[in-house]
């Protein structure tokens, strides 16, 4: 038996079904976006706020840096990379990798020496000074880190070599403020 539905009623039902359908589509899209954002934040990239003078002139207090959390799951840190690491249970630091596992690191006459050879540090301004320190052997599974502002940095000279397992990740670029946007 055919049931007759007036045209206006049929149009109203179709509109209602369309609104419900669009609402569900938006909800699904929003849910997927939130899930992706959480997964990316937890496992891939993490924002980090620079605090303190230890990395001046490369970055300054208030700069927002994007940290790649995956890179050290696939390879070891490399000299010159800027890393974020757990300095304590409630504090993360950002510094530059200088010495790798098994190497010796020392500073003489404002120069860094790795295994007795001077390392060229193009990322350090000419006026930056590095106080001398005696040779230190970097243990296996650890890296030796220094701030770029060598005279005002709490780094491996004070806190020792950093375990690779304490690395949060590699700083990829400064994304805020936009005027300082740059790859690191």
C-alpha atoms as an extended CHARMM CRD file, in Angstrom:
* protein
*
       184  EXT
         1         1  UNK       CA              0.0000000000        0.0000000000        0.0000000000  PROA      1               0.0000000000
         2         2  UNK       CA              1.3990000000        3.3690000000       -0.9870000000  PROA      2               0.0000000000
         3         3  UNK       CA              1.4370000000        5.9140000000        1.7430000000  PROA      3               0.0000000000
         4         4  UNK       CA              1.2780000000        9.4240000000        0.5250000000  PROA      4               0.0000000000
         5         5  UNK       CA              3.6160000000       11.9840000000        2.1110000000  PROA      5               0.0000000000
         6         6  UNK       CA              2.9480000000       15.5590000000        1.2030000000  PROA      6               0.0000000000
         7         7  UNK       CA              5.7820000000       17.2440000000       -0.7030000000  PROA      7               0.0000000000
         8         8  UNK       CA              6.4780000000       19.8190000000        2.0300000000  PROA      8               0.0000000000
         9         9  UNK       CA              6.7310000000       17.0790000000        4.6630000000  PROA      9               0.0000000000
        10        10  UNK       CA              9.0720000000       15.0280000000        2.4440000000  PROA      10              0.0000000000
        11        11  UNK       CA             11.3240000000       18.1120000000        1.8920000000  PROA      11              0.0000000000
        12        12  UNK       CA             11.3710000000       18.7980000000        5.6460000000  PROA      12              0.0000000000
        13        13  UNK       CA             12.4000000000       15.1760000000        6.3640000000  PROA      13              0.0000000000
        14        14  UNK       CA             15.1320000000       15.2820000000        3.7110000000  PROA      14              0.0000000000
        15        15  UNK       CA             16.4980000000       18.5260000000        5.1630000000  PROA      15              0.0000000000
        16        16  UNK       CA             16.4980000000       17.0630000000        8.6620000000  PROA      16              0.0000000000
        17        17  UNK       CA             18.2830000000       13.9210000000        7.4540000000  PROA      17              0.0000000000
        18        18  UNK       CA             20.7840000000       16.1120000000        5.5980000000  PROA      18              0.0000000000
        19        19  UNK       CA             21.4780000000       18.1950000000        8.7410000000  PROA      19              0.0000000000
        20        20  UNK       CA             22.0070000000       15.0670000000       10.8260000000  PROA      20              0.0000000000
        21        21  UNK       CA             24.2800000000       13.6210000000        8.1430000000  PROA      21              0.0000000000
        22        22  UNK       CA             26.3590000000       16.8380000000        7.9380000000  PROA      22              0.0000000000
        23        23  UNK       CA             26.5990000000       17.0300000000       11.7270000000  PROA      23              0.0000000000
        24        24  UNK       CA             27.8600000000       13.4380000000       11.8690000000  PROA      24              0.0000000000
        25        25  UNK       CA             30.3900000000       14.1440000000        9.1050000000  PROA      25              0.0000000000
        26        26  UNK       CA             31.6850000000       17.2140000000       10.9720000000  PROA      26              0.0000000000
        27        27  UNK       CA             31.8610000000       15.2420000000       14.2160000000  PROA      27              0.0000000000
        28        28  UNK       CA             33.8240000000       12.4580000000       12.4940000000  PROA      28              0.0000000000
        29        29  UNK       CA             36.2360000000       14.9330000000       10.8760000000  PROA      29              0.0000000000
        30        30  UNK       CA             36.7460000000       16.7610000000       14.1790000000  PROA      30              0.0000000000
        31        31  UNK       CA             37.3030000000       13.4640000000       16.0360000000  PROA      31              0.0000000000
        32        32  UNK       CA             39.8940000000       12.2990000000       13.5050000000  PROA      32              0.0000000000
        33        33  UNK       CA             41.6690000000       15.6730000000       13.7330000000  PROA      33              0.0000000000
        34        34  UNK       CA             41.7890000000       15.5130000000       17.5380000000  PROA      34              0.0000000000
        35        35  UNK       CA             43.0690000000       11.9340000000       17.5220000000  PROA      35              0.0000000000
        36        36  UNK       CA             45.7550000000       12.8040000000       14.9540000000  PROA      36              0.0000000000
        37        37  UNK       CA             46.7990000000       15.8670000000       16.9580000000  PROA      37              0.0000000000
        38        38  UNK       CA             47.1210000000       13.8050000000       20.1430000000  PROA      38              0.0000000000
        39        39  UNK       CA             49.1000000000       11.0520000000       18.4020000000  PROA      39              0.0000000000
        40        40  UNK       CA             51.4160000000       13.5710000000       16.7190000000  PROA      40              0.0000000000
        41        41  UNK       CA             51.9210000000       15.4590000000       20.0090000000  PROA      41              0.0000000000
        42        42  UNK       CA             52.6220000000       12.2740000000       21.9900000000  PROA      42              0.0000000000
        43        43  UNK       CA             54.8550000000       10.4530000000       19.5300000000  PROA      43              0.0000000000
        44        44  UNK       CA             56.1500000000       12.7110000000       16.7470000000  PROA      44              0.0000000000
        45        45  UNK       CA             56.5250000000       16.4350000000       17.5200000000  PROA      45              0.0000000000
        46        46  UNK       CA             56.4560000000       18.4120000000       20.7380000000  PROA      46              0.0000000000
        47        47  UNK       CA             56.6060000000       22.1600000000       21.2640000000  PROA      47              0.0000000000
        48        48  UNK       CA             59.3050000000       23.4650000000       23.6070000000  PROA      48              0.0000000000
        49        49  UNK       CA             59.6400000000       26.9460000000       25.0770000000  PROA      49              0.0000000000
        50        50  UNK       CA             63.1880000000       28.2560000000       25.3820000000  PROA      50              0.0000000000
        51        51  UNK       CA             63.9350000000       29.6050000000       28.8400000000  PROA      51              0.0000000000
        52        52  UNK       CA             67.2060000000       31.1970000000       29.8740000000  PROA      52              0.0000000000
        53        53  UNK       CA             70.2800000000       32.5900000000       28.1560000000  PROA      53              0.0000000000
        54        54  UNK       CA             72.2280000000       29.3760000000       27.5280000000  PROA      54              0.0000000000
        55        55  UNK       CA             71.4970000000       29.1330000000       23.7900000000  PROA      55              0.0000000000
        56        56  UNK       CA             71.8490000000       32.8150000000       22.8810000000  PROA      56              0.0000000000
        57        57  UNK       CA             72.4970000000       33.8500000000       20.0150000000  PROA      57              0.0000000000
        58        58  UNK       CA             70.9260000000       30.8430000000       18.3470000000  PROA      58              0.0000000000
        59        59  UNK       CA             67.6570000000       31.2330000000       20.2850000000  PROA      59              0.0000000000
        60        60  UNK       CA             66.3750000000       33.3640000000       23.1340000000  PROA      60              0.0000000000
        61        61  UNK       CA             63.9450000000       33.1170000000       26.0350000000  PROA      61              0.0000000000
        62        62  UNK       CA             60.3840000000       32.8860000000       24.7640000000  PROA      62              0.0000000000
        63        63  UNK       CA             61.2170000000       31.2890000000       21.4170000000  PROA      63              0.0000000000
        64        64  UNK       CA             58.9470000000       28.3370000000       20.6440000000  PROA      64              0.0000000000
        65        65  UNK       CA             60.7590000000       25.3850000000       19.1100000000  PROA      65              0.0000000000
        66        66  UNK       CA             59.3400000000       22.2680000000       17.4820000000  PROA      66              0.0000000000
        67        67  UNK       CA             61.0870000000       19.1080000000       18.7080000000  PROA      67              0.0000000000
        68        68  UNK       CA             61.2350000000       15.9220000000       16.6180000000  PROA      68              0.0000000000
        69        69  UNK       CA             60.6480000000       13.0760000000       19.0870000000  PROA      69              0.0000000000
        70        70  UNK       CA             61.1250000000       10.2410000000       16.5760000000  PROA      70              0.0000000000
        71        71  UNK       CA             64.5620000000       10.9160000000       15.1340000000  PROA      71              0.0000000000
        72        72  UNK       CA             66.5310000000        9.2060000000       17.9340000000  PROA      72              0.0000000000
        73        73  UNK       CA             64.3490000000        6.1030000000       17.7770000000  PROA      73              0.0000000000
        74        74  UNK       CA             65.9770000000        5.4070000000       14.3960000000  PROA      74              0.0000000000
        75        75  UNK       CA             69.5180000000        6.7640000000       14.7660000000  PROA      75              0.0000000000
        76        76  UNK       CA             72.0180000000        8.1300000000       17.2490000000  PROA      76              0.0000000000
        77        77  UNK       CA             72.4710000000       11.8660000000       17.9300000000  PROA      77              0.0000000000
        78        78  UNK       CA             75.0370000000       13.7060000000       15.8160000000  PROA      78              0.0000000000
        79        79  UNK       CA             77.4990000000       16.4080000000       16.7500000000  PROA      79              0.0000000000
        80        80  UNK       CA             76.0880000000       19.9040000000       16.3140000000  PROA      80              0.0000000000
        81        81  UNK       CA             72.4330000000       18.9220000000       16.6900000000  PROA      81              0.0000000000
        82        82  UNK       CA             70.3640000000       20.8890000000       19.1730000000  PROA      82              0.0000000000
        83        83  UNK       CA             68.5690000000       18.5540000000       21.5730000000  PROA      83              0.0000000000
        84        84  UNK       CA             65.9870000000       18.8040000000       24.3150000000  PROA      84              0.0000000000
        85        85  UNK       CA             66.5610000000       16.4530000000       27.2500000000  PROA      85              0.0000000000
        86        86  UNK       CA             65.2390000000       15.6860000000       30.7080000000  PROA      86              0.0000000000
        87        87  UNK       CA             67.6320000000       17.4890000000       33.0550000000  PROA      87              0.0000000000
        88        88  UNK       CA             65.5160000000       16.4660000000       36.0450000000  PROA      88              0.0000000000
        89        89  UNK       CA             62.1030000000       14.9620000000       36.6790000000  PROA      89              0.0000000000
        90        90  UNK       CA             60.3680000000       18.3140000000       36.1730000000  PROA      90              0.0000000000
        91        91  UNK       CA             62.8130000000       20.2900000000       34.0120000000  PROA      91              0.0000000000
        92        92  UNK       CA             63.8980000000       19.9420000000       30.3760000000  PROA      92              0.0000000000
        93        93  UNK       CA             66.9550000000       21.6980000000       28.9190000000  PROA      93              0.0000000000
        94        94  UNK       CA             67.9120000000       22.5810000000       25.3690000000  PROA      94              0.0000000000
        95        95  UNK       CA             71.6080000000       22.3600000000       24.3830000000  PROA      95              0.0000000000
        96        96  UNK       CA             73.8790000000       21.3970000000       21.4960000000  PROA      96              0.0000000000
        97        97  UNK       CA             75.5080000000       17.9550000000       21.1500000000  PROA      97              0.0000000000
        98        98  UNK       CA             79.2860000000       18.3630000000       21.2140000000  PROA      98              0.0000000000
        99        99  UNK       CA             80.7340000000       14.9930000000       22.2300000000  PROA      99              0.0000000000
       100       100  UNK       CA             79.5510000000       11.5300000000       21.2150000000  PROA      100             0.0000000000
       101       101  UNK       CA             79.9090000000        8.2090000000       23.0770000000  PROA      101             0.0000000000
       102       102  UNK       CA             83.5300000000        7.1350000000       23.4960000000  PROA      102             0.0000000000
       103       103  UNK       CA             85.0180000000       10.5150000000       22.5460000000  PROA      103             0.0000000000
       104       104  UNK       CA             87.0700000000       12.8360000000       24.7260000000  PROA      104             0.0000000000
       105       105  UNK       CA             86.0370000000       16.4870000000       24.9640000000  PROA      105             0.0000000000
       106       106  UNK       CA             88.0550000000       19.4130000000       26.3040000000  PROA      106             0.0000000000
       107       107  UNK       CA             88.2930000000       23.1660000000       25.8910000000  PROA      107             0.0000000000
       108       108  UNK       CA             91.5520000000       25.1040000000       25.4810000000  PROA      108             0.0000000000
       109       109  UNK       CA             91.9900000000       28.7190000000       24.4380000000  PROA      109             0.0000000000
       110       110  UNK       CA             88.2890000000       29.1620000000       23.5430000000  PROA      110             0.0000000000
       111       111  UNK       CA             88.3250000000       26.0930000000       21.2870000000  PROA      111             0.0000000000
       112       112  UNK       CA             86.6040000000       22.7490000000       21.7030000000  PROA      112             0.0000000000
       113       113  UNK       CA             88.7830000000       19.7090000000       21.0950000000  PROA      113             0.0000000000
       114       114  UNK       CA             87.3600000000       16.2790000000       20.3410000000  PROA      114             0.0000000000
       115       115  UNK       CA             89.8890000000       13.4640000000       20.7090000000  PROA      115             0.0000000000
       116       116  UNK       CA             92.5830000000       16.1510000000       20.7400000000  PROA      116             0.0000000000
       117       117  UNK       CA             91.4910000000       17.8340000000       17.4840000000  PROA      117             0.0000000000
       118       118  UNK       CA             89.9210000000       21.3040000000       17.2200000000  PROA      118             0.0000000000
       119       119  UNK       CA             86.2750000000       21.2650000000       16.1760000000  PROA      119             0.0000000000
       120       120  UNK       CA             85.0230000000       24.0120000000       13.8750000000  PROA      120             0.0000000000
       121       121  UNK       CA             81.8430000000       25.4490000000       15.3480000000  PROA      121             0.0000000000
       122       122  UNK       CA             80.2710000000       27.6060000000       12.6430000000  PROA      122             0.0000000000
       123       123  UNK       CA             77.1420000000       28.0250000000       14.7800000000  PROA      123             0.0000000000
       124       124  UNK       CA             79.1010000000       29.9000000000       17.4880000000  PROA      124             0.0000000000
       125       125  UNK       CA             79.6780000000       33.6430000000       17.0600000000  PROA      125             0.0000000000
       126       126  UNK       CA             83.3100000000       34.7850000000       17.0220000000  PROA      126             0.0000000000
       127       127  UNK       CA             82.9280000000       36.7450000000       20.2600000000  PROA      127             0.0000000000
       128       128  UNK       CA             81.6460000000       33.7190000000       22.2440000000  PROA      128             0.0000000000
       129       129  UNK       CA             84.1540000000       32.4560000000       24.7850000000  PROA      129             0.0000000000
       130       130  UNK       CA             84.5010000000       28.9510000000       26.1800000000  PROA      130             0.0000000000
       131       131  UNK       CA             86.2590000000       28.6310000000       29.5100000000  PROA      131             0.0000000000
       132       132  UNK       CA             88.9220000000       25.9440000000       29.5270000000  PROA      132             0.0000000000
       133       133  UNK       CA             88.0250000000       22.5790000000       30.9980000000  PROA      133             0.0000000000
       134       134  UNK       CA             90.0180000000       19.3780000000       31.2760000000  PROA      134             0.0000000000
       135       135  UNK       CA             89.5250000000       16.3700000000       29.0660000000  PROA      135             0.0000000000
       136       136  UNK       CA             86.3210000000       14.4400000000       29.7590000000  PROA      136             0.0000000000
       137       137  UNK       CA             85.5700000000       11.0040000000       28.2990000000  PROA      137             0.0000000000
       138       138  UNK       CA             81.9730000000       10.6030000000       27.1620000000  PROA      138             0.0000000000
       139       139  UNK       CA             80.6110000000        7.2500000000       28.3860000000  PROA      139             0.0000000000
       140       140  UNK       CA             78.8590000000        4.8310000000       26.0430000000  PROA      140             0.0000000000
       141       141  UNK       CA             75.1530000000        5.5900000000       25.6880000000  PROA      141             0.0000000000
       142       142  UNK       CA             75.6730000000        9.2620000000       26.5490000000  PROA      142             0.0000000000
       143       143  UNK       CA             76.4010000000       12.5820000000       24.8410000000  PROA      143             0.0000000000
       144       144  UNK       CA             78.2370000000       15.6960000000       25.9930000000  PROA      144             0.0000000000
       145       145  UNK       CA             76.1990000000       18.8830000000       25.5110000000  PROA      145             0.0000000000
       146       146  UNK       CA             77.0110000000       22.5920000000       25.7310000000  PROA      146             0.0000000000
       147       147  UNK       CA             74.9380000000       25.7270000000       25.4510000000  PROA      147             0.0000000000
       148       148  UNK       CA             75.8760000000       28.1120000000       22.6450000000  PROA      148             0.0000000000
       149       149  UNK       CA             76.3090000000       30.8710000000       25.2490000000  PROA      149             0.0000000000
       150       150  UNK       CA             79.2220000000       29.0710000000       26.8710000000  PROA      150             0.0000000000
       151       151  UNK       CA             79.8110000000       31.5520000000       29.7050000000  PROA      151             0.0000000000
       152       152  UNK       CA             76.1870000000       31.3350000000       30.8870000000  PROA      152             0.0000000000
       153       153  UNK       CA             75.0420000000       27.7450000000       30.4660000000  PROA      153             0.0000000000
       154       154  UNK       CA             74.3230000000       24.8560000000       32.8030000000  PROA      154             0.0000000000
       155       155  UNK       CA             75.4090000000       21.9620000000       30.6170000000  PROA      155             0.0000000000
       156       156  UNK       CA             77.5480000000       18.8120000000       30.6640000000  PROA      156             0.0000000000
       157       157  UNK       CA             80.3750000000       20.6950000000       32.3360000000  PROA      157             0.0000000000
       158       158  UNK       CA             78.1330000000       20.9990000000       35.4170000000  PROA      158             0.0000000000
       159       159  UNK       CA             75.6060000000       18.1630000000       35.1450000000  PROA      159             0.0000000000
       160       160  UNK       CA             77.6880000000       15.5490000000       33.3400000000  PROA      160             0.0000000000
       161       161  UNK       CA             77.0800000000       13.6820000000       30.1310000000  PROA      161             0.0000000000
       162       162  UNK       CA             73.4480000000       13.1040000000       29.1450000000  PROA      162             0.0000000000
       163       163  UNK       CA             72.0230000000        9.6560000000       28.6100000000  PROA      163             0.0000000000
       164       164  UNK       CA             70.6690000000        9.1710000000       25.0990000000  PROA      164             0.0000000000
       165       165  UNK       CA             67.5540000000        7.7000000000       26.7300000000  PROA      165             0.0000000000
       166       166  UNK       CA             66.9450000000       11.1050000000       28.4060000000  PROA      166             0.0000000000
       167       167  UNK       CA             66.7840000000       12.8900000000       25.0560000000  PROA      167             0.0000000000
       168       168  UNK       CA             63.2810000000       14.1230000000       24.2560000000  PROA      168             0.0000000000
       169       169  UNK       CA             64.2980000000       14.8100000000       20.6750000000  PROA      169             0.0000000000
       170       170  UNK       CA             66.0310000000       17.1060000000       18.2000000000  PROA      170             0.0000000000
       171       171  UNK       CA             65.0150000000       20.7530000000       17.8830000000  PROA      171             0.0000000000
       172       172  UNK       CA             63.9590000000       21.2270000000       14.2530000000  PROA      172             0.0000000000
       173       173  UNK       CA             63.0160000000       24.8930000000       13.9740000000  PROA      173             0.0000000000
       174       174  UNK       CA             61.8950000000       28.0080000000       15.7990000000  PROA      174             0.0000000000
       175       175  UNK       CA             58.2640000000       28.6440000000       14.8870000000  PROA      175             0.0000000000
       176       176  UNK       CA             57.4440000000       31.5560000000       17.2070000000  PROA      176             0.0000000000
       177       177  UNK       CA             57.7900000000       34.4700000000       17.0660000000  PROA      177             0.0000000000
       178       178  UNK       CA             57.2250000000       34.4130000000       13.3240000000  PROA      178             0.0000000000
       179       179  UNK       CA             59.8880000000       37.0860000000       12.8370000000  PROA      179             0.0000000000
       180       180  UNK       CA             62.4680000000       34.5400000000       14.1250000000  PROA      180             0.0000000000
       181       181  UNK       CA             61.1360000000       31.5800000000       12.0980000000  PROA      181             0.0000000000
       182       182  UNK       CA             64.1390000000       29.4620000000       11.1190000000  PROA      182             0.0000000000
       183       183  UNK       CA             65.4020000000       25.9330000000       10.7870000000  PROA      183             0.0000000000
       184       184  UNK       CA             67.9480000000       24.8950000000       13.4090000000  PROA      184             0.0000000000
